[in-house]
mmCIF file of C-alpha atoms in Angstrom:
data_model
loop_
_atom_site.group_PDB
_atom_site.id
_atom_site.type_symbol
_atom_site.label_atom_id
_atom_site.label_comp_id
_atom_site.label_asym_id
_atom_site.label_seq_id
_atom_site.Cartn_x
_atom_site.Cartn_y
_atom_site.Cartn_z
ATOM 1 C CA UNK A 1 47.120 7.945 56.507
ATOM 2 C CA UNK A 2 43.415 8.881 56.878
ATOM 3 C CA UNK A 3 41.465 6.121 58.701
ATOM 4 C CA UNK A 4 37.883 7.465 58.900
ATOM 5 C CA UNK A 5 36.425 10.312 56.456
ATOM 6 C CA UNK A 6 36.244 10.928 52.314
ATOM 7 C CA UNK A 7 39.834 9.160 51.194
ATOM 8 C CA UNK A 8 39.563 9.502 47.688
ATOM 9 C CA UNK A 9 42.230 12.803 47.666
ATOM 10 C CA UNK A 10 40.784 14.651 44.719
ATOM 11 C CA UNK A 11 37.844 14.537 46.455
ATOM 12 C CA UNK A 12 38.136 15.264 50.033
ATOM 13 C CA UNK A 13 41.029 18.421 48.679
ATOM 14 C CA UNK A 14 38.293 19.707 46.454
ATOM 15 C CA UNK A 15 35.727 19.549 49.891
ATOM 16 C CA UNK A 16 38.330 21.097 52.051
ATOM 17 C CA UNK A 17 38.629 24.247 49.474
ATOM 18 C CA UNK A 18 34.848 25.461 50.037
ATOM 19 C CA UNK A 19 33.469 28.085 51.649
ATOM 20 C CA UNK A 20 30.265 29.393 52.103
ATOM 21 C CA UNK A 21 27.377 30.360 49.384
ATOM 22 C CA UNK A 22 29.910 27.433 47.225
ATOM 23 C CA UNK A 23 27.686 24.767 45.538
ATOM 24 C CA UNK A 24 28.298 21.491 45.269
ATOM 25 C CA UNK A 25 26.798 19.034 43.056
ATOM 26 C CA UNK A 26 26.566 15.262 43.526
ATOM 27 C CA UNK A 27 25.211 13.796 39.536
ATOM 28 C CA UNK A 28 24.877 10.887 38.590
ATOM 29 C CA UNK A 29 27.125 8.589 35.300
ATOM 30 C CA UNK A 30 24.723 10.570 32.855
ATOM 31 C CA UNK A 31 24.927 14.303 33.522
ATOM 32 C CA UNK A 32 26.763 16.298 31.403
ATOM 33 C CA UNK A 33 29.621 18.088 33.458
ATOM 34 C CA UNK A 34 31.106 21.316 33.094
ATOM 35 C CA UNK A 35 34.301 19.729 32.480
ATOM 36 C CA UNK A 36 37.276 22.187 31.760
ATOM 37 C CA UNK A 37 35.250 25.309 32.902
ATOM 38 C CA UNK A 38 37.371 27.897 35.084
ATOM 39 C CA UNK A 39 37.231 27.639 38.949
ATOM 40 C CA UNK A 40 34.959 24.650 38.574
ATOM 41 C CA UNK A 41 36.095 20.804 39.676
ATOM 42 C CA UNK A 42 34.857 18.044 38.131
ATOM 43 C CA UNK A 43 35.419 14.538 40.307
ATOM 44 C CA UNK A 44 34.635 11.516 38.374
ATOM 45 C CA UNK A 45 33.919 8.758 41.157
ATOM 46 C CA UNK A 46 31.720 6.122 38.381
ATOM 47 C CA UNK A 47 33.734 3.169 38.036
ATOM 48 C CA UNK A 48 30.722 1.079 36.485
ATOM 49 C CA UNK A 49 26.446 1.623 36.382
ATOM 50 C CA UNK A 50 25.793 2.024 39.653
ATOM 51 C CA UNK A 51 28.697 1.829 41.113
ATOM 52 C CA UNK A 52 29.410 3.625 43.796
ATOM 53 C CA UNK A 53 25.356 4.798 44.092
ATOM 54 C CA UNK A 54 24.448 8.682 44.005
ATOM 55 C CA UNK A 55 23.101 7.437 47.926
ATOM 56 C CA UNK A 56 26.369 6.618 48.932
ATOM 57 C CA UNK A 57 28.417 9.856 47.530
ATOM 58 C CA UNK A 58 25.453 12.333 49.018
ATOM 59 C CA UNK A 59 26.144 10.820 52.704
ATOM 60 C CA UNK A 60 29.651 10.826 52.413
ATOM 61 C CA UNK A 61 29.856 13.973 51.459
ATOM 62 C CA UNK A 62 27.379 15.225 53.554
ATOM 63 C CA UNK A 63 29.233 14.158 55.922
ATOM 64 C CA UNK A 64 31.712 16.473 55.702
ATOM 65 C CA UNK A 65 30.282 20.105 54.361
ATOM 66 C CA UNK A 66 27.780 22.171 55.661
ATOM 67 C CA UNK A 67 24.638 22.253 54.012
ATOM 68 C CA UNK A 68 22.657 25.641 54.119
ATOM 69 C CA UNK A 69 20.048 24.672 51.177
ATOM 70 C CA UNK A 70 19.574 21.846 48.126
ATOM 71 C CA UNK A 71 17.954 22.000 44.368
ATOM 72 C CA UNK A 72 17.164 19.383 42.898
ATOM 73 C CA UNK A 73 15.199 18.530 39.486
ATOM 74 C CA UNK A 74 10.883 18.654 39.723
ATOM 75 C CA UNK A 75 11.391 15.760 37.707
ATOM 76 C CA UNK A 76 13.047 13.450 40.143
ATOM 77 C CA UNK A 77 9.741 13.488 42.560
ATOM 78 C CA UNK A 78 8.243 10.218 40.659
ATOM 79 C CA UNK A 79 11.947 8.305 41.397
ATOM 80 C CA UNK A 80 14.193 6.996 44.520
ATOM 81 C CA UNK A 81 16.750 9.480 44.656
ATOM 82 C CA UNK A 82 14.285 12.086 45.322
ATOM 83 C CA UNK A 83 13.517 10.658 48.983
ATOM 84 C CA UNK A 84 16.890 10.174 50.122
ATOM 85 C CA UNK A 85 17.978 13.506 49.763
ATOM 86 C CA UNK A 86 14.492 15.182 50.706
ATOM 87 C CA UNK A 87 15.011 12.708 53.764
ATOM 88 C CA UNK A 88 18.758 14.723 54.560
ATOM 89 C CA UNK A 89 18.294 18.150 53.232
ATOM 90 C CA UNK A 90 16.156 20.180 55.043
ATOM 91 C CA UNK A 91 16.115 23.362 52.915
ATOM 92 C CA UNK A 92 15.660 22.059 48.920
ATOM 93 C CA UNK A 93 13.901 23.441 46.935
ATOM 94 C CA UNK A 94 12.908 21.785 42.973
ATOM 95 C CA UNK A 95 13.672 23.660 39.797
ATOM 96 C CA UNK A 96 13.515 22.186 35.860
ATOM 97 C CA UNK A 97 16.005 19.853 35.078
ATOM 98 C CA UNK A 98 17.082 22.086 32.891
ATOM 99 C CA UNK A 99 17.636 24.336 35.232
ATOM 100 C CA UNK A 100 19.620 21.987 37.140
ATOM 101 C CA UNK A 101 21.509 21.866 34.156
ATOM 102 C CA UNK A 102 21.664 25.023 33.055
ATOM 103 C CA UNK A 103 23.173 26.178 36.420
ATOM 104 C CA UNK A 104 26.798 23.724 36.477
ATOM 105 C CA UNK A 105 29.209 26.295 35.291
ATOM 106 C CA UNK A 106 28.798 28.041 38.398
ATOM 107 C CA UNK A 107 29.389 25.492 40.406
ATOM 108 C CA UNK A 108 32.488 25.283 41.684
ATOM 109 C CA UNK A 109 32.756 21.172 41.887
ATOM 110 C CA UNK A 110 30.793 18.647 40.363
ATOM 111 C CA UNK A 111 30.923 14.763 42.042
ATOM 112 C CA UNK A 112 30.164 12.064 38.923
ATOM 113 C CA UNK A 113 28.655 8.614 40.713
ATOM 114 C CA UNK A 114 27.984 5.553 39.105
ATOM 115 C CA UNK A 115 24.249 6.048 39.856
ATOM 116 C CA UNK A 116 22.286 5.030 36.650
ATOM 117 C CA UNK A 117 18.357 6.296 38.520
ATOM 118 C CA UNK A 118 17.062 9.165 36.557
ATOM 119 C CA UNK A 119 17.889 12.586 37.569
ATOM 120 C CA UNK A 120 19.725 11.342 40.789
ATOM 121 C CA UNK A 121 21.037 14.680 41.075
ATOM 122 C CA UNK A 122 21.179 17.225 43.752
ATOM 123 C CA UNK A 123 23.137 21.130 44.146
ATOM 124 C CA UNK A 124 24.417 21.312 47.785
ATOM 125 C CA UNK A 125 24.548 24.966 48.759
ATOM 126 C CA UNK A 126 27.368 25.382 51.351
ATOM 127 C CA UNK A 127 26.530 27.062 54.640
ATOM 128 C CA UNK A 128 28.722 28.437 57.927
#
């Protein structure tokens, strides 16, 4: 029995399979998810609006993986989620929200949260 860290088995397994240069998206509840895309695992953690929060999931994932760099939507700068990401990830680049959505099929893992704050999405690039 796992006592610490991520207890959700599908999420823990997907994180364990990641390697250098793989991409992980932590997504809000409204981001269109790439279900059925070969090579992309979607783990949906959303329970109800706001649960779990974006920040909770991001912190849990950052405790498990090494992040080399990250990308967030340019439009997120005026939202609380951006501050949360910027405080935790040193190498953060801003791209358009449309570009972020266009990159979803190239990611290895998408984790959907229950977050209802607009633009609470980030692409994490795995390091070593």
